[in-house]
mmCIF file of C-alpha atoms and ligand atoms in Angstrom:
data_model
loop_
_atom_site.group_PDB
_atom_site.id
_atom_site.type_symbol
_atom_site.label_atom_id
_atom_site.label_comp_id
_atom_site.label_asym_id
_atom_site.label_seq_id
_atom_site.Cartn_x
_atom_site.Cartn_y
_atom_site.Cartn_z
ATOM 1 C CA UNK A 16 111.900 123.746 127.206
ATOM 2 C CA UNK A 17 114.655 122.290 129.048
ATOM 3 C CA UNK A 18 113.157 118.843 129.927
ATOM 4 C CA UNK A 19 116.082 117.970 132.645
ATOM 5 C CA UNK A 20 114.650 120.528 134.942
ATOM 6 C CA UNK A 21 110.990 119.240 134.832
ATOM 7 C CA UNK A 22 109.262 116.319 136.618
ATOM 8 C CA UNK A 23 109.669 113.170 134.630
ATOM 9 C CA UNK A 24 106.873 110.631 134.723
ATOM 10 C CA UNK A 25 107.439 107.146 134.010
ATOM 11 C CA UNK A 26 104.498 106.120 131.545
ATOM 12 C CA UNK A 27 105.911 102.242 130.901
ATOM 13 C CA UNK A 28 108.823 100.829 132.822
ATOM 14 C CA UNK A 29 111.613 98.306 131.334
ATOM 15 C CA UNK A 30 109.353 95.287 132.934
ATOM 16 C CA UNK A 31 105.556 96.738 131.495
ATOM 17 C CA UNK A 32 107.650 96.826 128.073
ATOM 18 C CA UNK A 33 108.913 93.482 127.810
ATOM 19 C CA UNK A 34 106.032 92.082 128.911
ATOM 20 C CA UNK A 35 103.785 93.725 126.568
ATOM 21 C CA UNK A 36 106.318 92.990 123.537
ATOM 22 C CA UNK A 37 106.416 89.355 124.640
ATOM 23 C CA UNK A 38 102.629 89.239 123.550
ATOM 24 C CA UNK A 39 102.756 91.164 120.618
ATOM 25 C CA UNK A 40 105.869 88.373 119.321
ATOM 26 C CA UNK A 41 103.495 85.206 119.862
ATOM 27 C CA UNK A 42 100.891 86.794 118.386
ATOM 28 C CA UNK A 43 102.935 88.111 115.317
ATOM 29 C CA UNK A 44 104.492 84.580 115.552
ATOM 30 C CA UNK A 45 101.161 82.238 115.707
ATOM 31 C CA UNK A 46 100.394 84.759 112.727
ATOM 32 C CA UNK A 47 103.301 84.321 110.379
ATOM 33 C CA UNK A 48 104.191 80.946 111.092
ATOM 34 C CA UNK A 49 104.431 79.380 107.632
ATOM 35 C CA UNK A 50 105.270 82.656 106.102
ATOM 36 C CA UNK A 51 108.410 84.542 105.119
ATOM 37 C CA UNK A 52 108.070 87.720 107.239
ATOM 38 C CA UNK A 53 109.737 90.778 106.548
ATOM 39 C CA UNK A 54 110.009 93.445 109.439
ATOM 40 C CA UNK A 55 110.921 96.592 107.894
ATOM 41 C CA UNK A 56 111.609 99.398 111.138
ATOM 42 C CA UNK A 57 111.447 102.785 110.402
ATOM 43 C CA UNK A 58 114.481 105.024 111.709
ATOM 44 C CA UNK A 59 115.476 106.128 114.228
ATOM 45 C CA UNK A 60 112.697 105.910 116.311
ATOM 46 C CA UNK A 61 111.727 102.340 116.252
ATOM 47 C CA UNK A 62 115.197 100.657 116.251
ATOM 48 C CA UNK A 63 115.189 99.882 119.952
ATOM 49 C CA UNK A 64 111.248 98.268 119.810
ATOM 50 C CA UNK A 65 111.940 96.291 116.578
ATOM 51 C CA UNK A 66 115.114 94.938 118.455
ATOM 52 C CA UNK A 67 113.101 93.618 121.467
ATOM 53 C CA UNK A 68 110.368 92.881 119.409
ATOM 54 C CA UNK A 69 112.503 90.422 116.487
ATOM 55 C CA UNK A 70 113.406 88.809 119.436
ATOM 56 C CA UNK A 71 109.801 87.730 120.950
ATOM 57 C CA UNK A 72 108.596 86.365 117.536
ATOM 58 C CA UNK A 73 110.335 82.838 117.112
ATOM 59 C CA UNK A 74 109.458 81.928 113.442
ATOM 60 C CA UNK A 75 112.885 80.915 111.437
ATOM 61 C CA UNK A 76 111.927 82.813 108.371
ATOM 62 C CA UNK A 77 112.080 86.175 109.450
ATOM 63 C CA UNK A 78 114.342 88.847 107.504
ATOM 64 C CA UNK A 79 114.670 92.666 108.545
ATOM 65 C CA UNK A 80 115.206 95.390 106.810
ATOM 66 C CA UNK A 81 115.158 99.658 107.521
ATOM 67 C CA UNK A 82 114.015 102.453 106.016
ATOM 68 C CA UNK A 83 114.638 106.021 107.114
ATOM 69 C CA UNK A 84 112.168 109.080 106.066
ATOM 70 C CA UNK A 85 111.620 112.327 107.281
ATOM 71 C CA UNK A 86 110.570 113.332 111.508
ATOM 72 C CA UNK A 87 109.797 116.122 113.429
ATOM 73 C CA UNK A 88 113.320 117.019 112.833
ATOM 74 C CA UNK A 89 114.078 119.459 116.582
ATOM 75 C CA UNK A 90 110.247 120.208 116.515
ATOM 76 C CA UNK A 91 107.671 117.981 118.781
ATOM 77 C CA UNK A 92 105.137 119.135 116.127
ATOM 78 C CA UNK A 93 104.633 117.294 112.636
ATOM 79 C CA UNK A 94 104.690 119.113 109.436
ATOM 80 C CA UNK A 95 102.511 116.885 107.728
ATOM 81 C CA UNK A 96 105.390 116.136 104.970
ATOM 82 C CA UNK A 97 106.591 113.385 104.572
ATOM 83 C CA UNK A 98 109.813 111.848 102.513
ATOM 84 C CA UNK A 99 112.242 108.396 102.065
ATOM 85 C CA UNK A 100 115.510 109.850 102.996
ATOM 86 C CA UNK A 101 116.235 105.884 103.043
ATOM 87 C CA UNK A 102 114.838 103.466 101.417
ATOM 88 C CA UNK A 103 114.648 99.496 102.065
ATOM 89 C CA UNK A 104 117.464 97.459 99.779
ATOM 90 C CA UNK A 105 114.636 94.612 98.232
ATOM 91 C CA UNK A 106 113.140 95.607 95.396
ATOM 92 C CA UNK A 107 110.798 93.272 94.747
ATOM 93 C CA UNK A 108 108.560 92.685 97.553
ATOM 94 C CA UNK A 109 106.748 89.528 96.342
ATOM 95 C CA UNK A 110 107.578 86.610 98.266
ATOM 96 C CA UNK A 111 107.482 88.344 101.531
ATOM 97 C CA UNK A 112 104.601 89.111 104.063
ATOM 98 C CA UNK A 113 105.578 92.384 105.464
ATOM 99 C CA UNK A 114 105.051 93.913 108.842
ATOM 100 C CA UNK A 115 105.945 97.571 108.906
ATOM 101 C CA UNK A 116 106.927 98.580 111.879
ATOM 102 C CA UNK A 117 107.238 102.165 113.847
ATOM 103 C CA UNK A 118 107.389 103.792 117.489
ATOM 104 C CA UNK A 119 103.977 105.334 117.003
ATOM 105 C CA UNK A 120 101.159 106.080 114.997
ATOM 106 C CA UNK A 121 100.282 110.140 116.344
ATOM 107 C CA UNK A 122 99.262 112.314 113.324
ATOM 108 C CA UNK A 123 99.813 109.338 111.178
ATOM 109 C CA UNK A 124 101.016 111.031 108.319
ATOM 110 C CA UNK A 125 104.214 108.864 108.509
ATOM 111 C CA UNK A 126 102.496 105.312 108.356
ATOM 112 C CA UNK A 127 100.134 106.530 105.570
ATOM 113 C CA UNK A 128 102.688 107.602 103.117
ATOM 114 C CA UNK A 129 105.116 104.721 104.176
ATOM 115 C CA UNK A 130 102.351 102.424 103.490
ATOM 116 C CA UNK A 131 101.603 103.298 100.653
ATOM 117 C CA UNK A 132 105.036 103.276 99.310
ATOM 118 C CA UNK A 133 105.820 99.889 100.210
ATOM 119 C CA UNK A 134 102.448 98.672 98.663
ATOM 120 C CA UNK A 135 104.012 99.605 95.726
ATOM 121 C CA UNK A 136 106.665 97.191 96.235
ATOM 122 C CA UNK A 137 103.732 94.443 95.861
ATOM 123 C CA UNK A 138 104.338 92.658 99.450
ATOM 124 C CA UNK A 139 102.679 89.385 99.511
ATOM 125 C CA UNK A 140 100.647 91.090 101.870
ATOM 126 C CA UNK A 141 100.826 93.996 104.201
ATOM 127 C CA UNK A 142 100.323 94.874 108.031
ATOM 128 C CA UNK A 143 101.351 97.236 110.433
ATOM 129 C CA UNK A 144 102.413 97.307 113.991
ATOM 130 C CA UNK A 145 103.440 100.828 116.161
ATOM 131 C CA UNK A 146 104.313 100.428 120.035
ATOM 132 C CA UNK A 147 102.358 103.336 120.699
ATOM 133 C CA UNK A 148 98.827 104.945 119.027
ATOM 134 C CA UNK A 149 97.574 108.308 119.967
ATOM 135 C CA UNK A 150 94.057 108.231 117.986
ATOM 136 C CA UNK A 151 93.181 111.619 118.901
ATOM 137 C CA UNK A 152 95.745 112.979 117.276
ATOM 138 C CA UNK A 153 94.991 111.609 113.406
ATOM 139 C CA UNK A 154 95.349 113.587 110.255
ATOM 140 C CA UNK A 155 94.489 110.481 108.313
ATOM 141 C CA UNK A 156 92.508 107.853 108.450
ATOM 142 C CA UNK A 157 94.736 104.857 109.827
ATOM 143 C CA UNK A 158 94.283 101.929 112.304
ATOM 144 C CA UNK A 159 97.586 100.009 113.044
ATOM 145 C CA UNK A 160 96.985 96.370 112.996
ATOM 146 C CA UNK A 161 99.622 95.366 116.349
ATOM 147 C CA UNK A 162 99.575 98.004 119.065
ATOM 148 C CA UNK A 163 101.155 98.140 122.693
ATOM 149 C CA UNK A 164 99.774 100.419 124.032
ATOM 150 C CA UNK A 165 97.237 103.057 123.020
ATOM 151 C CA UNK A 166 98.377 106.443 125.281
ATOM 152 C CA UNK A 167 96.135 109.626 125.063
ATOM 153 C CA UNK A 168 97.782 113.150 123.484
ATOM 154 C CA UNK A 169 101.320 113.081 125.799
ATOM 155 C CA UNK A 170 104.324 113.806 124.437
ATOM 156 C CA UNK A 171 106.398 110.854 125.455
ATOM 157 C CA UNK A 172 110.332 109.769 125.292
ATOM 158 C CA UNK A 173 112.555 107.312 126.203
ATOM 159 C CA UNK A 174 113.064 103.685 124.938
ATOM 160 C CA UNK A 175 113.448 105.442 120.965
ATOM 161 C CA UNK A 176 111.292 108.140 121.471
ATOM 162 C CA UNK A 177 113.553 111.032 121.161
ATOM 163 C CA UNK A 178 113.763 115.001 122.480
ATOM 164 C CA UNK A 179 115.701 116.976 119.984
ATOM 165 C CA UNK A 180 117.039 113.696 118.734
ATOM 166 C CA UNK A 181 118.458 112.538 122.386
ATOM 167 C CA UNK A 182 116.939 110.930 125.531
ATOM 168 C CA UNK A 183 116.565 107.386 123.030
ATOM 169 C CA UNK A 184 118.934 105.439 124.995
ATOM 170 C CA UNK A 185 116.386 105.806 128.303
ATOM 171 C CA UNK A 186 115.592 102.362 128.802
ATOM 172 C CA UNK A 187 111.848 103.469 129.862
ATOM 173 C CA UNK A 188 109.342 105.423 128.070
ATOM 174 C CA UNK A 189 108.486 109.002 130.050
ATOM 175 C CA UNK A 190 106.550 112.205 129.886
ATOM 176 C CA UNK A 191 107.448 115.541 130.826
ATOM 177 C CA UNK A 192 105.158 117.216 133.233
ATOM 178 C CA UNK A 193 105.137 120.578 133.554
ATOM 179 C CA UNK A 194 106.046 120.560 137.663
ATOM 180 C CA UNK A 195 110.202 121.692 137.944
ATOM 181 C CA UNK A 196 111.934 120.087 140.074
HETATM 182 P P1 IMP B 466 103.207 110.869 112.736
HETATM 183 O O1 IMP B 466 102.692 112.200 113.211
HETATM 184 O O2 IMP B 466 102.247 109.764 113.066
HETATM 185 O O3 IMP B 466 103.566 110.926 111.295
HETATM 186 O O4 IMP B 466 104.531 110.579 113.565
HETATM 187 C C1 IMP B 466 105.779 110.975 113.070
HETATM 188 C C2 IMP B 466 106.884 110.742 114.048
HETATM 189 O O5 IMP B 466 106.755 111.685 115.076
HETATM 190 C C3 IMP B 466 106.940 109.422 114.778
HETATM 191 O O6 IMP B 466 107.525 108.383 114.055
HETATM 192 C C4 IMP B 466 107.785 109.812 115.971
HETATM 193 O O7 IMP B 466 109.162 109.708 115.643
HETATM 194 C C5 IMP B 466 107.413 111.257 116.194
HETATM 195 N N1 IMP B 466 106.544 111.396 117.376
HETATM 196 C C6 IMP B 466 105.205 111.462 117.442
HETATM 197 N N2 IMP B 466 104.766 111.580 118.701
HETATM 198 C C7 IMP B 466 105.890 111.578 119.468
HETATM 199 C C8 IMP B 466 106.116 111.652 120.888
HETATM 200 O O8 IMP B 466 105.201 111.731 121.731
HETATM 201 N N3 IMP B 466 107.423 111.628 121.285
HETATM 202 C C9 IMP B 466 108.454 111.526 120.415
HETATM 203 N N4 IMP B 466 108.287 111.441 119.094
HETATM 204 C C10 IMP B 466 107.021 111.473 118.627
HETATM 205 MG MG1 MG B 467 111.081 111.134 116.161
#
């Protein structure tokens, strides 16, 4: 599929964005207040959310960290596997309340193994926020705790979502229809 000589359809412009990441940050913020949050962002995909969305929670004690692990690779479909190619640089997760962080929950193979890796880092405690969750497409058994938007079974990109690893710098998130242009 060469996706420059479809239709594009804007699914969340720059202004729906920000204004939807404002809400998540004060509610992540009237959450971990008193707390010594730790955002870790998975790679690539959610490096341009966690960006905006560091900025929307104002608490002073927030450190953030990444981890990298295996994607679609040039596919749009999931394998199911899932590995760290990356991992975070703390150890010891004790005195931090982490929030892990990604562009989307779809199959959810990714969040479940992620989880459970950095649960055994023994995080103060543990939650999870995705941008994006397409329920209908679960493998697992997995309900994000922060979510901006819940989108039915489109493939979407822009704003970090990527095509063949490009199209991330789009400052808007899109589908592809199948009307050429
Ligand atoms: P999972 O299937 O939930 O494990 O998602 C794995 C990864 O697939 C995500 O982190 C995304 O990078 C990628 N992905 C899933 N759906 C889409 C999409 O609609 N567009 C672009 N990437 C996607
Ligand atoms: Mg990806």
């Amino acid at each position: 599929m060469n996706i420059e000589e479809r239709k594009w359809e804007i699914m969340y412009d720059q202004e729906a964005l920000q204004t939807r990441i404002k809400e998540l940050g004060s509610q992540i913020k009237n959450d971990y207040q008193d707390k010594n949050l730790l955002v870790i962002s998975l790679l690539k995909g959610s490096f341009i959310f966690c960006a905006d969305l560091v900025r929307a929670i104002d608490i002073p004690r927030l450190k953030i960290n990444f981890m990298t692990t295996s994607s679609y690779g040039d596919s749009t479909d999931s394998s199911g596997k899932v590995q760290v190619q990356a991992d975070i640089t703390i150890d010891d997760l004790s005195q931090y309340d982490v929030i892990l962080l990604d562009d989307i929950a779809d199959t959810a193979n990714t969040m479940d193994f992620v989880y459970k890796h950095i649960a055994r880092k023994n995080p103060k405690s543990l939650k999870t926020c995705v941008l994006l969750d397409k329920p209908s497409r679960r493998q697992v058994e997995f309900v994000p705790d922060y979510i901006g938007f819940t989108i039915e079974d489109k493939f979407v990109v822009g704003y970090g979502f990527d095509f063949e690893d490009m199209y991330r710098n789009v400052p808007y998130i899109f589908n592809v229809t199948e009307e050429l242009l």
